[in-house]
Tab-separated table of C-alpha atoms in Angstrom:
chain	number	residue	atom	x	y	z
A	1280	MET	CA	-21.690	-0.766	-2.567
A	1281	LEU	CA	-20.105	2.016	-0.638
A	1282	ASN	CA	-20.441	5.642	-1.623
A	1283	HIS	CA	-17.695	8.238	-2.042
A	1284	PHE	CA	-17.447	9.144	1.639
A	1285	ILE	CA	-16.251	5.718	2.775
A	1286	ARG	CA	-14.820	4.339	-0.435
A	1287	GLY	CA	-11.294	4.806	0.916
A	1288	PHE	CA	-12.126	2.499	3.806
A	1289	PHE	CA	-13.951	-0.380	2.062
A	1290	ALA	CA	-11.216	-2.887	2.896
A	1291	LEU	CA	-12.139	-2.743	6.578
A	1292	VAL	CA	-15.020	-5.097	5.861
A	1293	CYS	CA	-12.542	-7.818	4.939
A	1294	ALA	CA	-9.897	-7.306	7.586
A	1295	ALA	CA	-9.496	-8.289	11.208
A	1296	ILE	CA	-8.200	-5.183	12.912
A	1297	ALA	CA	-7.064	-4.347	16.373
A	1298	THR	CA	-7.648	-2.234	19.455
A	1299	THR	CA	-5.903	-1.570	22.720
A	1300	ALA	CA	-6.517	0.168	26.034
A	1301	THR	CA	-3.031	1.508	26.639
A	1302	THR	CA	-3.005	4.588	28.865
A	1303	ALA	CA	-0.722	7.603	28.673
A	1304	ALA	CA	0.559	9.174	31.848
A	1305	ALA	CA	-0.622	12.748	32.298
A	1306	ALA	CA	2.378	14.929	31.629
A	1307	PRO	CA	2.663	18.469	30.293
A	1308	SER	CA	5.693	17.534	28.157
A	1309	PHE	CA	3.952	14.757	26.208
A	1310	SER	CA	5.739	13.998	22.915
A	1311	LEU	CA	6.254	11.340	20.261
A	1312	LYS	CA	8.695	9.599	22.634
A	1313	ASP	CA	5.782	8.822	24.959
A	1314	VAL	CA	3.880	7.154	22.120
A	1315	GLU	CA	7.001	5.241	21.049
A	1316	GLN	CA	7.307	3.774	24.539
A	1317	GLN	CA	3.715	2.565	24.354
A	1318	ALA	CA	4.185	1.134	20.861
A	1319	GLN	CA	7.352	-0.727	21.880
A	1320	LYS	CA	5.681	-2.126	24.993
A	1321	LEU	CA	2.694	-3.191	22.903
A	1322	ALA	CA	4.982	-4.949	20.401
A	1323	GLU	CA	6.507	-7.007	23.209
A	1324	GLN	CA	3.081	-8.357	24.156
A	1325	PRO	CA	0.950	-10.912	22.294
A	1326	TYR	CA	-1.605	-9.341	19.991
A	1327	ARG	CA	-5.119	-9.172	21.405
A	1328	GLU	CA	-8.022	-9.383	18.985
A	1329	PRO	CA	-10.454	-6.513	19.601
A	1330	SER	CA	-14.108	-6.906	20.372
A	1331	GLY	CA	-16.401	-5.227	17.878
A	1332	ASP	CA	-19.578	-5.794	19.886
A	1333	LEU	CA	-21.975	-2.879	19.614
A	1334	PRO	CA	-25.446	-2.252	21.085
A	1335	LYS	CA	-28.199	-3.838	19.004
A	1336	GLU	CA	-29.537	-0.444	17.948
A	1337	ILE	CA	-26.157	0.426	16.438
A	1338	GLN	CA	-25.584	-2.996	14.863
A	1339	ALA	CA	-28.935	-2.742	13.071
A	1340	LEU	CA	-28.094	0.570	11.385
A	1341	THR	CA	-27.883	0.551	7.615
A	1342	TYR	CA	-25.289	2.786	6.036
A	1343	ASP	CA	-27.902	5.459	5.272
A	1344	HIS	CA	-29.117	5.325	8.865
A	1345	TYR	CA	-25.551	5.642	10.115
A	1346	ARG	CA	-25.054	8.752	8.001
A	1347	ASP	CA	-28.025	10.284	9.804
A	1348	ILE	CA	-26.005	10.357	13.049
A	1349	ARG	CA	-24.240	13.708	13.170
A	1350	TYR	CA	-21.961	15.304	15.710
A	1351	LYS	CA	-23.445	18.494	17.171
A	1352	SER	CA	-21.272	21.291	15.823
A	1353	GLU	CA	-21.907	23.514	18.822
A	1354	LYS	CA	-20.132	20.892	20.939
A	1355	ALA	CA	-16.955	20.897	18.793
A	1356	LEU	CA	-13.732	20.611	20.768
A	1357	TRP	CA	-12.177	24.083	21.316
A	1358	ARG	CA	-15.216	26.001	19.988
A	1359	ASP	CA	-15.920	27.606	23.365
A	1360	ALA	CA	-12.295	28.775	23.528
A	1361	LYS	CA	-12.612	30.312	20.021
A	1362	LEU	CA	-9.391	28.663	18.855
A	1363	PRO	CA	-8.481	28.576	15.138
A	1364	PHE	CA	-8.896	24.776	14.988
A	1365	GLU	CA	-11.946	22.742	15.997
A	1366	VAL	CA	-12.438	18.973	16.161
A	1367	MET	CA	-15.631	16.953	15.773
A	1368	PHE	CA	-16.034	13.224	16.234
A	1369	PHE	CA	-17.563	10.236	14.434
A	1370	HIS	CA	-19.929	7.769	16.079
A	1371	GLN	CA	-19.279	4.031	15.914
A	1372	GLY	CA	-21.383	1.996	13.537
A	1373	SER	CA	-21.710	0.725	9.967
A	1374	TYR	CA	-18.173	-0.157	8.773
A	1375	PHE	CA	-16.537	1.477	11.777
A	1376	ASN	CA	-17.150	-0.988	14.584
A	1377	TYR	CA	-14.070	-0.438	16.695
A	1378	PRO	CA	-13.625	2.491	19.099
A	1379	VAL	CA	-10.555	4.689	19.241
A	1380	ARG	CA	-9.497	6.377	22.431
A	1381	ILE	CA	-8.958	10.118	22.030
A	1382	SER	CA	-7.201	12.483	24.437
A	1383	GLU	CA	-6.406	16.174	24.498
A	1384	ILE	CA	-2.931	17.371	25.404
A	1385	ARG	CA	-3.064	20.569	27.436
A	1386	PRO	CA	-0.244	22.478	29.132
A	1387	ASN	CA	-1.342	20.972	32.452
A	1388	GLY	CA	-1.623	17.361	31.311
A	1389	VAL	CA	-3.418	14.784	29.166
A	1390	ASN	CA	-7.195	14.463	29.432
A	1391	ASP	CA	-9.466	11.922	27.764
A	1392	VAL	CA	-12.253	13.165	25.506
A	1393	HIS	CA	-15.228	11.148	26.713
A	1394	PHE	CA	-17.958	9.727	24.518
A	1395	SER	CA	-21.562	10.663	25.262
A	1396	PRO	CA	-24.765	10.234	23.205
A	1397	ASP	CA	-25.506	13.864	24.074
A	1398	LEU	CA	-22.751	14.898	21.660
A	1399	PHE	CA	-24.695	13.512	18.685
A	1400	ASP	CA	-27.893	14.202	16.813
A	1401	TYR	CA	-29.279	10.767	15.931
A	1402	GLY	CA	-31.749	12.067	13.342
A	1403	ALA	CA	-34.472	9.493	12.709
A	1404	ASN	CA	-32.527	6.883	14.706
A	1405	ALA	CA	-33.158	6.069	18.337
A	1406	ALA	CA	-30.263	6.929	20.638
A	1407	PRO	CA	-28.648	3.802	22.150
A	1408	ARG	CA	-30.053	2.900	25.545
A	1409	LYS	CA	-26.828	1.224	26.616
A	1410	THR	CA	-23.559	2.999	25.949
A	1411	ASP	CA	-21.150	0.582	27.650
A	1412	GLY	CA	-18.231	0.023	25.312
A	1413	LEU	CA	-19.301	2.707	22.855
A	1414	GLY	CA	-16.778	5.298	21.792
A	1415	PHE	CA	-15.640	7.454	18.923
A	1416	ALA	CA	-14.801	5.903	15.549
A	1417	GLY	CA	-12.584	8.805	14.497
A	1418	PHE	CA	-12.541	12.571	14.110
A	1419	ARG	CA	-12.416	15.442	11.664
A	1420	ILE	CA	-10.430	18.671	11.860
A	1421	HIS	CA	-11.839	22.100	10.948
A	1422	TYR	CA	-9.933	25.244	9.998
A	1423	PRO	CA	-10.785	28.238	7.754
A	1424	ILE	CA	-9.142	27.795	4.322
A	1425	ASN	CA	-11.754	29.200	1.915
A	1426	THR	CA	-13.001	32.154	3.977
A	1427	PRO	CA	-12.010	33.427	7.443
A	1428	LYS	CA	-15.678	33.409	8.423
A	1429	TYR	CA	-16.095	29.628	8.308
A	1430	LYS	CA	-14.058	26.701	9.595
A	1431	ASP	CA	-13.882	24.175	6.748
A	1432	GLU	CA	-13.395	20.469	7.259
A	1433	VAL	CA	-9.747	20.020	6.247
A	1434	ALA	CA	-8.755	16.530	7.464
A	1435	VAL	CA	-10.343	13.267	8.602
A	1436	PHE	CA	-8.984	10.273	10.513
A	1437	LEU	CA	-11.497	7.430	10.213
A	1438	GLY	CA	-11.160	3.674	9.764
A	1439	ALA	CA	-8.040	1.489	10.238
A	1440	SER	CA	-5.094	3.859	9.643
A	1441	TYR	CA	-6.827	5.871	6.903
A	1442	PHE	CA	-6.715	9.650	6.775
A	1443	ARG	CA	-7.357	12.269	4.125
A	1444	ALA	CA	-7.045	16.011	3.734
A	1445	ILE	CA	-7.946	18.847	1.387
A	1446	GLY	CA	-6.726	22.353	0.628
A	1447	LYS	CA	-8.476	25.448	-0.666
A	1448	ASP	CA	-11.286	24.786	-3.190
A	1449	GLN	CA	-10.762	21.029	-3.043
A	1450	HIS	CA	-13.222	18.160	-2.523
A	1451	TYR	CA	-12.316	14.911	-0.772
A	1452	GLY	CA	-10.931	12.254	-3.085
A	1453	LEU	CA	-8.014	9.917	-2.503
A	1454	SER	CA	-6.862	8.818	0.964
A	1455	ALA	CA	-3.610	8.011	2.722
A	1456	ARG	CA	-2.808	5.380	5.350
A	1457	GLY	CA	-0.360	5.188	8.187
A	1458	LEU	CA	0.918	1.811	6.986
A	1459	ALA	CA	0.001	-1.075	4.697
A	1460	VAL	CA	1.084	-4.671	5.252
A	1461	ASP	CA	1.273	-7.380	2.579
A	1462	THR	CA	-0.827	-5.484	0.046
A	1463	ALA	CA	-1.751	-7.518	-3.058
A	1464	LEU	CA	-0.114	-10.715	-1.751
A	1465	ALA	CA	-1.856	-14.077	-2.002
A	1466	SER	CA	-1.532	-14.464	1.772
A	1467	GLY	CA	-3.960	-11.565	2.272
A	1468	GLU	CA	-3.512	-7.991	3.449
A	1469	GLU	CA	-3.229	-6.984	7.093
A	1470	PHE	CA	-4.796	-3.663	8.069
A	1471	PRO	CA	-3.117	-1.948	11.027
A	1472	ARG	CA	-5.407	0.358	12.967
A	1473	PHE	CA	-4.922	3.578	14.881
A	1474	VAL	CA	-6.256	2.635	18.297
A	1475	ARG	CA	-5.510	5.855	20.175
A	1476	PHE	CA	-5.069	9.534	19.312
A	1477	TRP	CA	-3.741	12.532	21.226
A	1478	LEU	CA	-4.769	16.005	20.008
A	1479	VAL	CA	-2.447	18.854	21.005
A	1480	ARG	CA	-4.495	21.873	22.061
A	1481	PRO	CA	-3.559	24.710	19.653
A	1482	THR	CA	-2.689	28.252	20.633
A	1483	ALA	CA	-4.921	31.226	19.801
A	1484	LYS	CA	-2.901	32.017	16.651
A	1485	ALA	CA	-1.951	28.477	15.616
A	1486	LYS	CA	-1.686	27.674	11.906
A	1487	GLU	CA	-0.909	23.991	12.348
A	1488	LEU	CA	-2.230	21.161	14.479
A	1489	THR	CA	-0.249	18.237	15.929
A	1490	VAL	CA	-1.829	14.819	16.357
A	1491	TYR	CA	-0.180	11.739	17.867
A	1492	ALA	CA	-1.423	8.229	17.137
A	1493	LEU	CA	-0.764	4.691	18.369
A	1494	LEU	CA	-1.007	1.946	15.742
A	1495	ASP	CA	-1.586	-1.755	16.355
A	1496	SER	CA	-2.236	-4.964	14.432
A	1497	ARG	CA	-1.353	-8.647	14.521
A	1498	ARG	CA	2.286	-8.143	13.458
A	1499	VAL	CA	3.043	-4.422	13.785
A	1500	THR	CA	2.724	-1.522	16.192
A	1501	GLY	CA	3.717	2.078	15.651
A	1502	ALA	CA	3.998	5.580	17.084
A	1503	TYR	CA	2.955	8.416	14.765
A	1504	GLN	CA	3.137	12.181	14.777
A	1505	PHE	CA	1.061	14.167	12.279
A	1506	VAL	CA	1.523	17.908	11.831
A	1507	ILE	CA	-1.376	19.234	9.732
A	1508	LYS	CA	-0.854	22.592	7.997
A	1509	PRO	CA	-4.047	23.667	6.194
A	1510	GLY	CA	-3.952	26.136	3.330
A	1511	VAL	CA	-4.143	26.481	-0.436
A	1512	GLU	CA	-2.008	23.339	-0.377
A	1513	THR	CA	-2.639	21.439	2.846
A	1514	VAL	CA	0.497	19.672	4.079
A	1515	THR	CA	0.564	16.655	6.395
A	1516	GLU	CA	3.988	15.959	7.907
A	1517	VAL	CA	4.358	12.385	9.142
A	1518	LYS	CA	6.986	11.071	11.522
A	1519	ALA	CA	6.759	7.537	12.846
A	1520	ARG	CA	8.560	4.602	14.390
A	1521	VAL	CA	7.229	1.135	13.576
A	1522	PHE	CA	7.857	-2.006	15.651
A	1523	LEU	CA	7.364	-5.551	14.345
A	1524	ARG	CA	6.016	-8.375	16.475
A	1525	LYS	CA	6.763	-10.739	13.603
A	1526	ASN	CA	8.357	-10.480	10.186
A	1527	VAL	CA	6.148	-9.269	7.362
A	1528	SER	CA	6.589	-9.928	3.639
A	1529	LYS	CA	5.860	-6.373	2.542
A	1530	LEU	CA	5.944	-3.265	4.728
A	1531	ALA	CA	4.403	-0.486	2.616
A	1532	VAL	CA	5.265	3.088	3.615
A	1533	ALA	CA	3.202	6.203	2.794
A	1534	PRO	CA	0.412	4.252	1.070
A	1535	LEU	CA	-2.044	6.243	-1.039
A	1536	THR	CA	-5.434	4.836	-2.029
A	1537	SER	CA	-7.496	6.178	-4.928
A	1538	MET	CA	-10.055	5.335	-7.622
A	1539	TYR	CA	-9.752	5.037	-11.387
A	1540	PHE	CA	-12.824	3.821	-13.274
A	1541	PHE	CA	-12.289	5.147	-16.805
A	1542	GLY	CA	-10.700	8.033	-18.683
A	1543	THR	CA	-9.271	9.166	-22.004
A	1544	GLY	CA	-7.068	6.100	-22.311
A	1545	GLN	CA	-9.753	3.597	-21.374
A	1546	ARG	CA	-13.470	3.805	-22.045
A	1547	PRO	CA	-16.122	2.002	-19.976
A	1548	GLY	CA	-17.922	-1.049	-21.292
A	1549	TYR	CA	-21.194	0.874	-21.606
A	1550	GLU	CA	-22.398	4.342	-22.586
A	1551	ASP	CA	-21.750	7.072	-20.012
A	1552	TYR	CA	-22.389	10.783	-20.504
A	1553	ARG	CA	-19.191	11.546	-18.614
A	1554	THR	CA	-15.869	11.577	-20.419
A	1555	GLN	CA	-13.784	10.545	-17.383
A	1556	VAL	CA	-14.413	9.157	-13.888
A	1557	HIS	CA	-11.459	9.025	-11.509
A	1558	ASP	CA	-9.969	10.554	-8.363
A	1559	SER	CA	-6.466	10.220	-9.836
A	1560	ASP	CA	-5.319	9.661	-13.418
A	1561	GLY	CA	-1.654	8.784	-13.015
A	1562	LEU	CA	1.298	7.867	-10.831
A	1563	SER	CA	4.108	10.437	-10.856
A	1564	ILE	CA	7.617	9.600	-9.626
A	1565	GLN	CA	10.691	11.787	-9.206
A	1566	SER	CA	13.680	9.462	-9.064
A	1567	GLY	CA	16.915	10.082	-7.226
A	1568	THR	CA	18.719	10.515	-10.564
A	1569	GLY	CA	16.516	13.401	-11.677
A	1570	GLU	CA	14.286	11.407	-14.043
A	1571	TRP	CA	10.547	12.041	-13.829
A	1572	ILE	CA	8.214	9.136	-14.645
A	1573	TRP	CA	4.500	9.244	-15.445
A	1574	ARG	CA	2.399	6.084	-15.527
A	1575	PRO	CA	-1.250	6.547	-16.585
A	1576	LEU	CA	-3.670	4.605	-14.394
A	1577	GLN	CA	-5.875	1.785	-15.654
A	1578	ASN	CA	-8.890	-0.218	-14.565
A	1579	PRO	CA	-7.478	-3.648	-15.482
A	1580	SER	CA	-9.430	-6.817	-16.115
A	1581	ARG	CA	-7.404	-8.572	-13.412
A	1582	LEU	CA	-5.082	-7.591	-10.575
A	1583	LEU	CA	-2.083	-5.677	-11.891
A	1584	VAL	CA	0.990	-5.012	-9.716
A	1585	THR	CA	3.986	-3.140	-11.130
A	1586	SER	CA	6.966	-1.459	-9.487
A	1587	PHE	CA	9.832	0.962	-10.073
A	1588	ALA	CA	13.174	0.187	-8.425
A	1589	LEU	CA	14.748	3.407	-7.092
A	1590	ASN	CA	17.466	4.697	-4.832
A	1591	ASN	CA	16.587	7.703	-2.659
A	1592	PRO	CA	13.541	8.874	-4.638
A	1593	GLN	CA	12.653	12.542	-4.331
A	1594	GLY	CA	8.943	11.816	-4.250
A	1595	PHE	CA	5.926	10.069	-5.739
A	1596	GLY	CA	2.215	10.726	-5.902
A	1597	LEU	CA	-1.172	9.813	-7.284
A	1598	MET	CA	-2.092	12.879	-9.303
A	1599	GLN	CA	-5.228	14.377	-10.831
A	1600	ARG	CA	-3.952	16.333	-13.844
A	1601	TYR	CA	-7.284	16.932	-15.606
A	1602	ARG	CA	-8.614	20.110	-13.958
A	1603	LYS	CA	-11.540	21.300	-16.091
A	1604	PHE	CA	-15.199	20.564	-15.479
A	1605	ASP	CA	-15.514	19.594	-19.152
A	1606	ASP	CA	-13.068	16.763	-18.500
A	1607	TYR	CA	-15.728	15.035	-16.355
A	1608	GLN	CA	-19.146	16.696	-16.734
A	1609	ASP	CA	-20.186	15.513	-13.266
A	1610	LEU	CA	-22.019	18.188	-11.250
A	1611	GLU	CA	-22.185	16.041	-8.106
A	1612	ALA	CA	-18.779	14.348	-7.879
A	1613	ARG	CA	-16.762	17.333	-9.158
A	1614	TYR	CA	-13.765	15.180	-9.948
A	1615	GLU	CA	-11.859	18.207	-11.247
A	1616	ASN	CA	-11.579	19.412	-7.637
A	1617	ARG	CA	-10.238	16.151	-6.187
A	1618	PRO	CA	-6.728	16.647	-4.743
A	1619	SER	CA	-3.502	15.167	-5.944
A	1620	ALA	CA	-1.340	13.734	-3.153
A	1621	TRP	CA	2.412	14.163	-3.493
A	1622	VAL	CA	4.655	12.265	-1.047
A	1623	GLU	CA	8.184	13.511	-0.457
A	1624	PRO	CA	10.739	12.051	1.991
A	1625	ILE	CA	11.981	14.391	4.692
A	1626	LYS	CA	14.978	12.123	5.246
A	1627	PRO	CA	16.517	9.892	2.512
A	1628	TRP	CA	14.697	6.604	2.026
A	1629	GLY	CA	17.603	4.617	0.560
A	1630	ALA	CA	17.034	1.749	-1.841
A	1631	GLY	CA	13.644	0.243	-2.551
A	1632	ARG	CA	10.717	0.495	-4.929
A	1633	VAL	CA	7.546	2.439	-5.588
A	1634	GLU	CA	4.827	-0.122	-6.165
A	1635	LEU	CA	1.533	0.457	-7.968
A	1636	VAL	CA	-1.441	-1.849	-7.420
A	1637	GLN	CA	-4.386	-1.616	-9.822
A	1638	ILE	CA	-7.502	-3.649	-9.044
A	1639	PRO	CA	-10.476	-4.294	-11.349
A	1640	THR	CA	-13.616	-2.380	-10.365
A	1641	PRO	CA	-17.069	-2.507	-12.011
A	1642	ASP	CA	-17.933	1.060	-11.011
A	1643	GLU	CA	-16.694	4.174	-9.237
A	1644	THR	CA	-17.771	3.253	-5.705
A	1645	ASN	CA	-14.646	1.301	-4.792
A	1646	ASP	CA	-11.072	2.434	-4.421
A	1647	ASN	CA	-9.008	0.253	-6.751
A	1648	ILE	CA	-5.634	2.036	-6.899
A	1649	VAL	CA	-2.855	1.814	-4.283
A	1650	ALA	CA	0.672	3.255	-4.453
A	1651	TYR	CA	3.388	3.078	-1.782
A	1652	TRP	CA	7.091	2.780	-1.030
A	1653	VAL	CA	8.748	-0.500	-0.026
A	1654	ALA	CA	12.277	-0.221	1.358
A	1655	ASP	CA	14.782	-2.971	0.573
A	1656	ASN	CA	15.564	-3.024	4.282
A	1657	GLY	CA	12.113	-2.759	5.821
A	1658	GLY	CA	12.809	-3.496	9.469
A	1659	SER	CA	12.717	-6.621	11.607
A	1660	PRO	CA	11.400	-7.646	15.030
A	1661	LEU	CA	14.833	-6.798	16.451
A	1662	LYS	CA	15.036	-3.288	15.030
A	1663	PRO	CA	12.369	-0.541	14.761
A	1664	PHE	CA	11.732	1.080	11.401
A	1665	ASP	CA	11.702	4.897	11.192
A	1666	ILE	CA	9.584	6.845	8.706
A	1667	GLU	CA	9.558	10.567	7.962
A	1668	TYR	CA	7.825	12.243	5.014
A	1669	ARG	CA	5.239	14.834	4.079
A	1670	ILE	CA	2.113	14.649	1.926
A	1671	ARG	CA	1.086	17.666	-0.116
A	1672	TRP	CA	-2.647	17.726	-0.922
A	1673	GLN	CA	-2.611	19.800	-4.110
A	1674	LYS	CA	-4.838	21.220	-6.806
A	1675	ASP	CA	-3.817	24.478	-8.499
A	1676	SER	CA	-0.042	24.304	-8.052
A	1677	GLU	CA	0.714	20.612	-8.347
A	1678	THR	CA	4.184	19.122	-8.217
A	1679	ARG	CA	5.313	18.583	-11.812
A	1680	PRO	CA	8.566	18.113	-13.735
A	1681	PRO	CA	10.372	21.392	-14.474
A	1682	LEU	CA	10.719	20.696	-18.232
A	1683	SER	CA	7.437	19.292	-19.532
A	1684	TRP	CA	4.899	16.630	-18.653
A	1685	VAL	CA	2.212	14.364	-20.091
A	1686	THR	CA	-1.120	16.154	-20.387
A	1687	GLN	CA	-3.119	13.261	-21.758
A	1688	THR	CA	-2.883	9.671	-22.979
A	1689	ARG	CA	-5.404	8.386	-25.500
A	1690	ARG	CA	-5.676	4.880	-26.864
A	1691	GLY	CA	-7.477	3.622	-29.941
A	1692	ARG	CA	-7.189	2.489	-33.530
A	1693	ALA	CA	-6.614	4.951	-36.337
A	1694	TYR	CA	-7.989	4.357	-39.831
A	1695	VAL	CA	-6.038	1.790	-41.868
A	1696	ASN	CA	-6.832	0.201	-45.219
A	1697	GLU	CA	-6.026	-3.244	-43.889
A	1698	PRO	CA	-6.431	-4.246	-40.233
A	1699	ASP	CA	-2.958	-4.786	-38.835
A	1700	ASN	CA	-3.771	-5.635	-35.183
A	1701	SER	CA	-1.776	-2.647	-33.998
A	1702	ILE	CA	-2.759	-0.448	-31.063
A	1703	GLY	CA	-2.546	3.313	-31.327
A	1704	PHE	CA	-1.523	5.753	-28.601
A	1705	ILE	CA	-1.671	9.539	-28.589
A	1706	VAL	CA	0.520	11.074	-25.863
A	1707	ASP	CA	0.445	14.857	-25.491
A	1708	PHE	CA	3.259	16.723	-23.721
A	1709	ASP	CA	3.371	20.352	-22.607
A	1710	GLY	CA	5.521	22.552	-20.404
A	1711	PRO	CA	8.035	25.406	-20.427
A	1712	ALA	CA	10.806	23.459	-22.170
A	1713	LEU	CA	8.526	22.750	-25.137
A	1714	ARG	CA	6.984	26.207	-25.249
A	1715	ALA	CA	10.462	27.755	-25.465
A	1716	LEU	CA	11.494	25.782	-28.578
A	1717	LYS	CA	11.966	27.538	-31.891
A	1718	PRO	CA	9.432	26.470	-34.539
A	1719	ASP	CA	12.099	24.752	-36.638
A	1720	THR	CA	13.442	22.635	-33.753
A	1721	VAL	CA	13.472	18.927	-34.543
A	1722	VAL	CA	11.790	17.053	-31.683
A	1723	GLU	CA	12.237	13.289	-31.494
A	1724	GLY	CA	10.130	10.714	-29.720
A	1725	ILE	CA	12.479	8.292	-27.967
A	1726	VAL	CA	10.400	5.128	-27.594
A	1727	THR	CA	11.434	1.757	-26.221
A	1728	THR	CA	9.551	-1.451	-25.598
A	1729	ASP	CA	10.239	-4.844	-24.133
A	1730	GLU	CA	10.755	-7.977	-26.247
A	1731	ASN	CA	7.000	-8.593	-26.535
A	1732	GLY	CA	6.346	-5.291	-28.304
A	1733	GLU	CA	7.122	-3.866	-31.715
A	1734	ILE	CA	6.959	-0.141	-32.503
A	1735	VAL	CA	5.287	0.089	-35.921
A	1736	GLU	CA	5.109	3.857	-36.128
A	1737	ARG	CA	6.153	6.949	-34.174
A	1738	VAL	CA	5.405	10.532	-35.155
A	1739	VAL	CA	6.029	13.781	-33.254
A	1740	GLN	CA	4.033	16.887	-34.141
A	1741	ARG	CA	3.845	20.390	-32.716
A	1742	ASN	CA	0.360	20.848	-31.260
A	1743	ASN	CA	-0.679	24.123	-32.836
A	1744	VAL	CA	-4.088	23.994	-31.161
A	1745	ALA	CA	-3.413	23.257	-27.501
A	1746	GLY	CA	0.315	23.935	-27.371
A	1747	GLY	CA	3.152	21.526	-26.668
A	1748	TYR	CA	3.868	18.434	-28.758
A	1749	ARG	CA	2.036	15.226	-29.632
A	1750	LEU	CA	3.645	11.792	-29.869
A	1751	SER	CA	1.659	9.301	-31.955
A	1752	LEU	CA	2.507	5.609	-31.627
A	1753	LYS	CA	1.424	2.362	-33.207
A	1754	VAL	CA	2.417	-0.753	-31.292
A	1755	LYS	CA	2.100	-4.453	-32.106
A	1756	ARG	CA	2.056	-7.137	-29.465
A	1757	LYS	CA	3.843	-10.372	-30.390
A	1758	ASP	CA	2.187	-12.588	-27.777
A	1759	GLU	CA	-1.376	-11.503	-26.982
A	1760	LYS	CA	-1.252	-13.353	-23.665
A	1761	LYS	CA	1.660	-11.293	-22.324
A	1762	PRO	CA	1.959	-7.620	-21.376
A	1763	VAL	CA	4.037	-5.004	-23.150
A	1764	GLU	CA	6.083	-2.367	-21.327
A	1765	LEU	CA	6.415	0.962	-23.138
A	1766	ARG	CA	8.577	3.989	-22.367
A	1767	ALA	CA	8.747	7.259	-24.244
A	1768	PHE	CA	10.058	10.794	-23.851
A	1769	LEU	CA	10.777	13.785	-26.072
A	1770	ARG	CA	14.250	14.930	-27.042
A	1771	GLY	CA	15.463	17.954	-28.972
A	1772	ASN	CA	18.702	19.887	-29.349
A	1773	ARG	CA	20.404	16.771	-27.912
A	1774	GLN	CA	18.595	17.329	-24.600
A	1775	THR	CA	15.759	15.599	-22.772
A	1776	LEU	CA	12.666	17.797	-22.991
A	1777	SER	CA	10.033	15.853	-21.031
A	1778	GLU	CA	9.255	13.386	-18.320
A	1779	THR	CA	9.151	9.691	-19.226
A	1780	TRP	CA	5.793	8.257	-20.206
A	1781	SER	CA	5.705	4.697	-18.840
A	1782	HIS	CA	2.809	2.488	-19.857
A	1783	ILE	CA	1.977	-1.157	-19.513
A	1784	LEU	CA	-0.193	-2.720	-22.197
A	1785	VAL	CA	-1.938	-5.537	-20.361
A	1786	PRO	CA	-2.808	-8.879	-22.006
């Protein structure tokens, strides 16, 4: 099993992923256009399967041994120049077999950053005697966000097209990817890989860092620009152009990958001292019509794929709304400090769907949640596909609906004299719209279900303890072998007062 550090990249073990040796011409005015030219040229050529051959010493490393290889901090890129950003690099090995080529863009040209064993402390491991073909697996970016006296690790690019970031007082949790192809399809998922990076040398007072990347896989190539803006809320702005060698069934944009093991709405199958274990607890969507949707995450017994058809959505994200230590009671994982990731288009996305994939997991070591956007018109081999959006890595000031939102979902069976096979839900809402209501305001729970469900009971109560309002539901399922779709929101004074709670009751 993989631990937290690489959980976001576990799928690499199952995927055949690609590399390239494309070279950029040294030019002071290097830009995304230069990467686009390389990506287009690459797309016009047959795909070449990469070689993952590593020296025997590196191949023999266990994961724990691999973790003992550390980049020497005193050799960080730009440390000698005392620039606000620094970059350190990851060694190949373990699940990261393929090298990525990394260059620095300076005012006078583009220069490769060369691999050398001297850059690493191998710990108890022996340094490789042969370094032919060895390179960097990825890199991490450092910038002071918690104190000006220390450069924190704020972003990582490592494995396939995975990257992650954190803001002030956050711990790494969920990840993002440059692109996902055919996720959750029976044909199998294809994992595009960033095969080359260009790091733009920052100025002495820079507050953001620009990174270019070249993506490649069997059916797609792409040119990417990342602008990383660290802070209380770290922002990653993404601009890309994707080229298709061949048609794909599902081109997933802005994919987020997270973990949900159990929580208030779903207990584990054994005793655990912790009340919740997850990096994210729900999918939030802001539609183009102004509706906000909240779907609590689940750890299903079998693969569960659901979607929300939308036109020009304003954003979506995998969010961590429980923010107290008591919500988790885990001194090591500190799940209350894991970031939420909110994706918002910079240019309109048009028609398509936000898709949520939930995969069964027996424990917390695997990422089992994926969310992404699929456009109705997702490109073709004859026409490149443009992408532009930003990701906000949030904790204390998360993106939420302006009226009110779901604070918790609990599931169980209340006491009844006679068992009636119903399922009970407690959904708590809170927010400024609810707090502003007069005590005598009548608040309704507007609940709908599909044809397989029957609402037996619905009750709305003011929550005089925690604030806000509580919606209590009892639901019966007509066919136990089929799912039930539930939707609910609060209404009062003839106005919508909350986001829409959207839940699927699996068979």
